[in-house]
Every structure is written in C-alpha cells, then in structure tokens.
Coordinates of C-alpha atoms in Angstrom, one line a residue:
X216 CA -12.2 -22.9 -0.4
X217 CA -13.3 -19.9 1.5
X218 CA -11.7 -16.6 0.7
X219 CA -10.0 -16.6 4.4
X220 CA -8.5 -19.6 3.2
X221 CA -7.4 -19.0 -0.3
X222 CA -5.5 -15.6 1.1
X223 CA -3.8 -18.1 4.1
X224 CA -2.9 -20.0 1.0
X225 CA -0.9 -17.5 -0.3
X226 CA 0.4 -16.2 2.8
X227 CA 1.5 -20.0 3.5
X228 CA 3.3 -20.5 0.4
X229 CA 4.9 -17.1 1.0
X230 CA 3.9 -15.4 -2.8
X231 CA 1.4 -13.0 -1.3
X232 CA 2.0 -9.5 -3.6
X233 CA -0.1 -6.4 -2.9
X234 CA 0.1 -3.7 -5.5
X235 CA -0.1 -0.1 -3.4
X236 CA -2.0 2.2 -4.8
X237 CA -1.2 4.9 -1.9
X238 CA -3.2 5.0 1.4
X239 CA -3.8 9.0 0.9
X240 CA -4.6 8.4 -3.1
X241 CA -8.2 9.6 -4.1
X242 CA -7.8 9.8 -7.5
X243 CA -10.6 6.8 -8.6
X244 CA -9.7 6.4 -12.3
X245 CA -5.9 6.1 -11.2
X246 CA -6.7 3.4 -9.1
X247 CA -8.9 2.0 -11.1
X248 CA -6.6 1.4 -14.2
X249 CA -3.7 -0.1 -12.0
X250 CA -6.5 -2.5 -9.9
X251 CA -6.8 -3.6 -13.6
X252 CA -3.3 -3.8 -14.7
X253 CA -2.2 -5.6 -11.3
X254 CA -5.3 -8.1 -11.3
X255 CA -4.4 -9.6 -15.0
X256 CA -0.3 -9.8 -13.7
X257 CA -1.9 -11.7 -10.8
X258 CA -1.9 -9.5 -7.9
X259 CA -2.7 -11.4 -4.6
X260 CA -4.5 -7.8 -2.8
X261 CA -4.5 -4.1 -4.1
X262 CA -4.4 -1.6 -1.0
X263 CA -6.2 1.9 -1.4
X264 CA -7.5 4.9 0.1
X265 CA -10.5 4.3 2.7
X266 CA -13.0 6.0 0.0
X267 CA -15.8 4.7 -0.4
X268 CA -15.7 6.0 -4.5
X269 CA -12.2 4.6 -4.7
X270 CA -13.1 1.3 -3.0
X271 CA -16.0 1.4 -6.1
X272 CA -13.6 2.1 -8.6
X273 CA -11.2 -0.6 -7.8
X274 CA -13.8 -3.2 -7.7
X275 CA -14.6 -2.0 -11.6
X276 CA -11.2 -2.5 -12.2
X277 CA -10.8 -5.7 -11.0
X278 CA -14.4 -6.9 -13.2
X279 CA -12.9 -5.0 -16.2
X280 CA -9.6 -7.4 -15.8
X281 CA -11.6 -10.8 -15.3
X282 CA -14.0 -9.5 -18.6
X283 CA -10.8 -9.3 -21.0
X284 CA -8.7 -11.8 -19.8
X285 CA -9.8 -14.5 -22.6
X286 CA -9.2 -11.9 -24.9
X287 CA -5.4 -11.3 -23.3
X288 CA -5.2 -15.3 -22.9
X289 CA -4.8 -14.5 -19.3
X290 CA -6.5 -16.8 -16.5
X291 CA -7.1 -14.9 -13.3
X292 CA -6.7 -17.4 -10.9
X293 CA -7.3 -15.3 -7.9
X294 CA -9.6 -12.5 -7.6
X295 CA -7.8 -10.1 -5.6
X296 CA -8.2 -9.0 -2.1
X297 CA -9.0 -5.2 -1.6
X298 CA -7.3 -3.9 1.7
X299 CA -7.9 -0.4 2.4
X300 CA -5.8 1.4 4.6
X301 CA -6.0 3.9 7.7
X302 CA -3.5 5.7 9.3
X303 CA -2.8 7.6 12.8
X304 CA -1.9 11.2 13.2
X305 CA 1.7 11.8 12.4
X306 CA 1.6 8.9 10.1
X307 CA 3.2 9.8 6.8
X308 CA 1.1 7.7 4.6
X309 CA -2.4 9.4 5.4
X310 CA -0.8 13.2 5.8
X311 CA -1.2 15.6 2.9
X312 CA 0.9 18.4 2.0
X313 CA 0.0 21.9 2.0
X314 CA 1.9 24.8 0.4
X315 CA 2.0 28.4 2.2
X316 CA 1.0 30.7 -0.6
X317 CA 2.8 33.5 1.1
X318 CA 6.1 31.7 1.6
X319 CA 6.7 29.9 -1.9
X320 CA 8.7 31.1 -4.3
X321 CA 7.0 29.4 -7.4
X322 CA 10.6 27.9 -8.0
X323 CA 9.5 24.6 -9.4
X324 CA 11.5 22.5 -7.2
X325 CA 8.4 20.5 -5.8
X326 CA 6.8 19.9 -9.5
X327 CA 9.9 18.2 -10.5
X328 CA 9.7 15.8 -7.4
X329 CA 6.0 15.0 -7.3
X330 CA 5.6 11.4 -8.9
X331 CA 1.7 11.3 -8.4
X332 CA 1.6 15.0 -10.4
X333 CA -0.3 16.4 -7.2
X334 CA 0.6 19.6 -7.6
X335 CA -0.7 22.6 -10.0
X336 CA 1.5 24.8 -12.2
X337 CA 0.5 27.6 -9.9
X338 CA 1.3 25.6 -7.1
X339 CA -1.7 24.1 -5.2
X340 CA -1.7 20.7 -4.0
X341 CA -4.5 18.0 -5.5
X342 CA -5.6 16.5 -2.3
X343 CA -7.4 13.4 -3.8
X344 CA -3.3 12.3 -5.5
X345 CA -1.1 13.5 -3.0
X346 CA -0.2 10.6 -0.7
X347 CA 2.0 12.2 2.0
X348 CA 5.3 11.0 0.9
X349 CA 7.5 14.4 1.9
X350 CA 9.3 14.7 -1.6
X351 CA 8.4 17.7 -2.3
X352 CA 8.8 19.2 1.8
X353 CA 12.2 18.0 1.4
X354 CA 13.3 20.4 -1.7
X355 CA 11.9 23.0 -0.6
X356 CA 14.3 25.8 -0.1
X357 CA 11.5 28.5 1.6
X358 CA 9.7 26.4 3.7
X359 CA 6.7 26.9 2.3
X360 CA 5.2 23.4 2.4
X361 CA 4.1 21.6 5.2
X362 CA 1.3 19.0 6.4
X363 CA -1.8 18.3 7.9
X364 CA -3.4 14.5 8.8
X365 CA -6.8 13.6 7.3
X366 CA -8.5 11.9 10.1
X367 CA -10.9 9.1 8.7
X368 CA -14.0 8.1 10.7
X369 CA -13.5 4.6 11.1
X370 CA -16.6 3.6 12.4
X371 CA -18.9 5.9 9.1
X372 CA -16.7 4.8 6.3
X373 CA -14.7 1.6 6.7
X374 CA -18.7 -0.7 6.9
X375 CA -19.3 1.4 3.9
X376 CA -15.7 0.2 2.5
X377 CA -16.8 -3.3 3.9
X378 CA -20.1 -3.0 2.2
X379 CA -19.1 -2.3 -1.1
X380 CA -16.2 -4.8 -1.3
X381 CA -13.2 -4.5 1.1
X382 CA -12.2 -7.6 2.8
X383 CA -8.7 -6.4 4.8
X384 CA -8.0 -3.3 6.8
X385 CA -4.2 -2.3 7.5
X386 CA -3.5 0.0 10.3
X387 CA -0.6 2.5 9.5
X388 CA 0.5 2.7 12.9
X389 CA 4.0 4.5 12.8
X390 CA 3.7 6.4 15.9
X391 CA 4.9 5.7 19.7
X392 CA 1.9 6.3 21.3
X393 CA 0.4 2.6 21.9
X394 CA -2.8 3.8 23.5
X395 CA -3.9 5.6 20.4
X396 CA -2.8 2.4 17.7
X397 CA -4.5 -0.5 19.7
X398 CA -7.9 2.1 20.5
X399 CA -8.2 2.0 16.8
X400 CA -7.0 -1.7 15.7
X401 CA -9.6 -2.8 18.2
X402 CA -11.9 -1.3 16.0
X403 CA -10.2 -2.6 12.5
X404 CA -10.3 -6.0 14.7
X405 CA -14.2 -6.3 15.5
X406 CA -14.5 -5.0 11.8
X407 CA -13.0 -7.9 9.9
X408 CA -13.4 -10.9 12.4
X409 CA -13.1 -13.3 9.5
X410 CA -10.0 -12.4 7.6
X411 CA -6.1 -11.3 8.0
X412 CA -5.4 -7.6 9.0
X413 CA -2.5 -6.1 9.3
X414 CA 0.0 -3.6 11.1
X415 CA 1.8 -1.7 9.1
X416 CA 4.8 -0.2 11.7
X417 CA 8.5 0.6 11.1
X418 CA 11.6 1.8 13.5
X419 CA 11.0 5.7 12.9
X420 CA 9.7 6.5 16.3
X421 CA 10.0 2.8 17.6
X422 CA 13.1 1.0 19.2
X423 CA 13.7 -2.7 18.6
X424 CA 12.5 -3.5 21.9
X425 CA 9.0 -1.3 21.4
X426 CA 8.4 -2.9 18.0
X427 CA 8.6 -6.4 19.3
X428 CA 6.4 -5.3 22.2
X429 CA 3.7 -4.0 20.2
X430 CA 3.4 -7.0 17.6
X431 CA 3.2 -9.0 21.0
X432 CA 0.3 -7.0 21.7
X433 CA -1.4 -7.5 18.7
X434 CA -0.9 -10.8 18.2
X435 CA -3.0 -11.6 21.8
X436 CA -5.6 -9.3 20.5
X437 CA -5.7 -10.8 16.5
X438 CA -3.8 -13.9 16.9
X439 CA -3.3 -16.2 13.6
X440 CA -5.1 -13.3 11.6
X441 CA -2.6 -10.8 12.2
X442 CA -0.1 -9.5 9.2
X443 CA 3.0 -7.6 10.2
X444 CA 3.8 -5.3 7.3
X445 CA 7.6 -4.3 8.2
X446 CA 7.5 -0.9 6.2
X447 CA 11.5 -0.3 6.3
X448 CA 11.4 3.3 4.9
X449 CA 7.9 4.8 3.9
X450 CA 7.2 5.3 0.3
X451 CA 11.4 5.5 -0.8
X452 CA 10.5 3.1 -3.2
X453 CA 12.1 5.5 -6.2
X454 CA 14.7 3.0 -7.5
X455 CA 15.1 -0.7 -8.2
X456 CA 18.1 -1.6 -6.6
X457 CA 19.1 -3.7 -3.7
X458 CA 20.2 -0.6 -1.0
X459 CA 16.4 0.9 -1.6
X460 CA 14.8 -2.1 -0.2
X461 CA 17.2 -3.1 2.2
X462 CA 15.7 -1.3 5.3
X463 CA 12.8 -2.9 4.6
X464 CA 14.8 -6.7 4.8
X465 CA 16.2 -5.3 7.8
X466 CA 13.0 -4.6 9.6
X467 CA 11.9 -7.9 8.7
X468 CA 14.8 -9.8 10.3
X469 CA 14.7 -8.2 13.4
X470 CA 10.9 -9.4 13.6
X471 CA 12.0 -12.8 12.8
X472 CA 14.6 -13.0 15.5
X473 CA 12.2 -12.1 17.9
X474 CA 10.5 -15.9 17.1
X475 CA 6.9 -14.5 17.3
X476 CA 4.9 -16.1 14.8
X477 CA 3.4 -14.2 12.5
X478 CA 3.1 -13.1 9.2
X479 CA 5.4 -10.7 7.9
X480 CA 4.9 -8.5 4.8
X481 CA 8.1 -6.5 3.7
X482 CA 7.0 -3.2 2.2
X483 CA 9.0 0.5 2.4
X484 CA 11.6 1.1 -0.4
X485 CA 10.7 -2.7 -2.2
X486 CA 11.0 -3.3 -5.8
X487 CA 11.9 -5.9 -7.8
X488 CA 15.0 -6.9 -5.8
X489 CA 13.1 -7.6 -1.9
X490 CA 12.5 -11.1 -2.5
X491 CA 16.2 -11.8 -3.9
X492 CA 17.9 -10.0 -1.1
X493 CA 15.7 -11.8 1.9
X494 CA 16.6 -14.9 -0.1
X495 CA 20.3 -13.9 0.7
X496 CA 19.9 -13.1 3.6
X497 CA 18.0 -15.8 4.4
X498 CA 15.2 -13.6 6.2
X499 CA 11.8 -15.8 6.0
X500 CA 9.0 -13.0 4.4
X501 CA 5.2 -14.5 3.5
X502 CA 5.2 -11.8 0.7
X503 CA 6.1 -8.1 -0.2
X504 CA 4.2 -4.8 -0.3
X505 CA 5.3 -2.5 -3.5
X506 CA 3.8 0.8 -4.1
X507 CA 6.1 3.6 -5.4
X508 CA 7.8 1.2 -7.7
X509 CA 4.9 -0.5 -8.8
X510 CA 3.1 2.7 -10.1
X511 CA 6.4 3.8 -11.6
X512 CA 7.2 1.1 -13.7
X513 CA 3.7 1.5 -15.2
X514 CA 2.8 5.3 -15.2
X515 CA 3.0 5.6 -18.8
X516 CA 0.3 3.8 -19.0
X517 CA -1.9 4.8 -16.8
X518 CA -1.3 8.2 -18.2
X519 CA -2.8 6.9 -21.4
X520 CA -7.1 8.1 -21.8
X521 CA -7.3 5.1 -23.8
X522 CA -5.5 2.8 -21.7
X523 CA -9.0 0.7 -21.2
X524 CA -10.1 0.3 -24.2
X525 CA -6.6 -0.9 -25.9
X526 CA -5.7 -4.4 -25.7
X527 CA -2.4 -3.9 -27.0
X528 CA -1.4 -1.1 -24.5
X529 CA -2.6 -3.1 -21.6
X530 CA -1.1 -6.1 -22.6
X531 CA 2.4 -4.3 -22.3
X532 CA 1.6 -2.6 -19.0
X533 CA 1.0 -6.1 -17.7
X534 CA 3.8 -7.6 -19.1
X535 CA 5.5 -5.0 -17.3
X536 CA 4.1 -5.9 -14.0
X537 CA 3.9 -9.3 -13.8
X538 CA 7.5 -9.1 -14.2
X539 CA 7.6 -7.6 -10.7
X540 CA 5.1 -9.7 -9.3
X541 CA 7.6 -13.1 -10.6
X542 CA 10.4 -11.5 -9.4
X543 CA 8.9 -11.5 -5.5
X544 CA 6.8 -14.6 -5.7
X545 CA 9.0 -17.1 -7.5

C-alpha cells in the first residue's frame, strides 16, 4: 500500500489525528521531542513550521520513536505524515508578535500568558517559539505589542521541505481575499500532486455562504485530494472541555450541510472532547487537528533536557498522549 493510500485509509475510517506543533514554531528540539512523543502514541501526521531545520528535526524524531519502540513495547504501525504549513498575510497562525520597547511597561502581563515561553524576562519576543496566537496582544494594558506576517517563499523552501521529507502542505487561508488563497494553493497543488492537501479556513472574515464557495473552488482545482481543516477558533485550544471545541464542531456542520464531499478535519479550540461532541451532534468529521492542547498536556516533558534519553519519562508523556489520540479516534 502506497503512502497516498495508507493516509486515505485513515481519512476513510475517520481516525486521522495530527499533533500541531504550531505553523509559526521554529524551535527544532521542541518539535523534535513531541514528533517523538506523538509518533510512539500513534499519531496519523505532525504539522510544523515550513523550516527546512525543523522539517529535519522532526524526521529525527519520528526515527528516534521507531528505534525505541521495542524497548517501550510499542509497535508503530504508521509512520507519520509530516505536513508543513503556510499561511497568508493576516493569517494568525504565521504572524509573530512584536513588542514596542518604548510603549511597554515591563508589567509581566504577557509572560504570564505565553504558553510557548516566547518571550524574555526583559521583554523581547523569541521569533523561532512564538506562533502568533494573540495571548499576550490581548493583556496588554499599553499597547505595546503588535504583529507582523513572515512571508515564506513557497517556491525556495517548500521543494526543500519536500526534499527532506514533507509529504502534505496545508494552506492557512483565513483571509477574504480569494485571489491571493487560490494564487498560492495553485502552487501547494502542483507541489504535492500525489497526496492530500489541505485548507485550513474558518468564519473570521468569511460568511457561510463565502466558505462554501471557496471549498467549491478548491475542490474543482484538488478534487478527491482536498482536506478541509474547519479551524473553529484559532489556537483557543487552552482548556479541555466541551464549549472550547465547540466552534470548531460548528464549523464542521455547516460544511457538512453544504453536501460537498470532502474531507473534513476539525481543528481550533479541540481537545480531548471534539470527537465525543461531533458524535453528539452527529456531525460526520474524518479526524481532528489538536495543537494547543496537545503541547499542554505534555510540556512538562518536553521541558525535561533528558527527556530523550529516559525511557521512563517518555513512557509517561506517551501514555499521556495516546490518551488524546483514543479519545478522538475510537
């Protein structure tokens, strides 16, 4: 079985999972401790950065977790799909923040907010962990912080991404301008004519009628290839509870009601809960997308300098994960 078929496989049997490491996270050992983590829980894809380092560094996580699974009594049944993602201007998930030395106030506010520790004690932002999620912006009391998009050349880096082991692209396209998303996913389209890519889009600048319009359009151009990642908010994905991840349900259902058939990916706010509550509301979903959730419940460990080299630890932070992977797969 090809790997265009094992992924269709997945997609089919709706228990696709992709682990998010953060489209605007740079940080290579980061990423390259949860590819691990996430390959030996079972992970069906692990979406990054389009870095060519980071692209590197999640393949050497994903050989690191097929090396030591004997010694965990783990088989890896699937070896993961990487997907790296791109993003349009005034996309949140490829923005990064930027604090106005002039107007901050050194009050801490932001520190206490940042989940990926992107920001110094004297207040500078670490562009290769800050993924653009607009905590800290929105605790800010002085308006000091604000953002700027980091434009990736698609056509200099993503064959590099290709070459060293990417097999999906995912287009961030939360925008309303339509001639700026399908000039690029033509591009992501001619680059991976042989596997699923996908759209990530939600209803922030969109109306219901737009949305359906544009997955209309890419379906023509990508046809049975084409993933629909209904992102219902952006990176909310803070707590595990059933209101977090219902915009992203909603999003999803308004798709499905539309009867276009494709695949459909809920992401934005999920956690362990998405799968349950589409169940209930008996949405049809092919899989979910977590990212802030899915670093969360495992940031202890990936804090650890040994992590690697410590069976025991990473035994537990898999434990840990696979528990979210069951709870949106089974």
């Amino acid at each position: 079985m090809g790997r265009y078929d094992e992924l269709k496989k997945k997609i089919e049997e709706n228990r696709y999972f992709k682990v998010v490491c953060g489209a605007g996270n740079e940080d290579p050992e980061e990423v390259r401790k949860l590819a691990m983590i996430y390959t030996l829980a079972g992970t069906t894809a692990i979406d990054i950065s389009a870095n060519v380092e980071v692209v590197k560094s999640t393949a050497k996580g994903i050989d690191k977790a097929i090396e030591i699974s004997p010694k965990l009594g783990r088989k890896i049944k699937l070896r993961p799909f990487i997907n790296v993602s791109v993003g349009l201007k005034g996309d949140p998930h490829v923005q990064k923040a930027k604090i106005d030395s002039v107007l901050c106030k050194s009050c801490g506010n932001c520190l206490k907010v940042c989940q990926q520790k992107a920001i110094t004690n004297d207040f500078k932002i670490k562009e290769y962990r800050c993924i653009g999620c607009g905590k800290c912006f929105e605790v800010c009391k002085n308006d000091a912080i604000g953002f700027y998009h980091k434009k990736v050349d698609f056509n200099k880096i993503l064959p590099q991404c290709i070459k060293h082991g990417t097999e999906t692209l995912e287009l961030h396209a939360i925008t309303p301008n339509d001639e700026e998303v399908f000039h690029d996913w033509r591009i992501i389209n001619s680059l991976i004519p042989g596997n699923f890519i996908s759209m990530c889009l939600d209803r922030n600048f969109l109306s219901n009628q737009h949305l359906i319009s544009r997955i209309k359009k890419a379906k023509e151009i990508t046809e049975e290839r084409l993933i629909i990642q209904a992102d219902g908010v952006p990176m909310s994905g803070g707590q595990d509870d059933l209101n977090t991840t219902l915009q992203a349900i909603a999003i999803a259902d308004i798709i499905r009601k539309s009867k276009i058939s494709t695949v459909i990916i809920a992401s934005g706010g999920t956690n362990s809960n998405t799968k349950g509550l589409a169940d209930l509301c008996g949405v049809n979903i092919n899989g979910v997308a977590i990212g802030t959730h899915a670093r969360k419940i495992v940031s202890d460990y990936i804090e650890k300098d040994n992590l690697e080299n410590d069976l025991n630890l990473i035994k537990k932070a898999v434990n840990i994960a696979e528990k979210l992977i069951t709870a949106n797969v089974e």
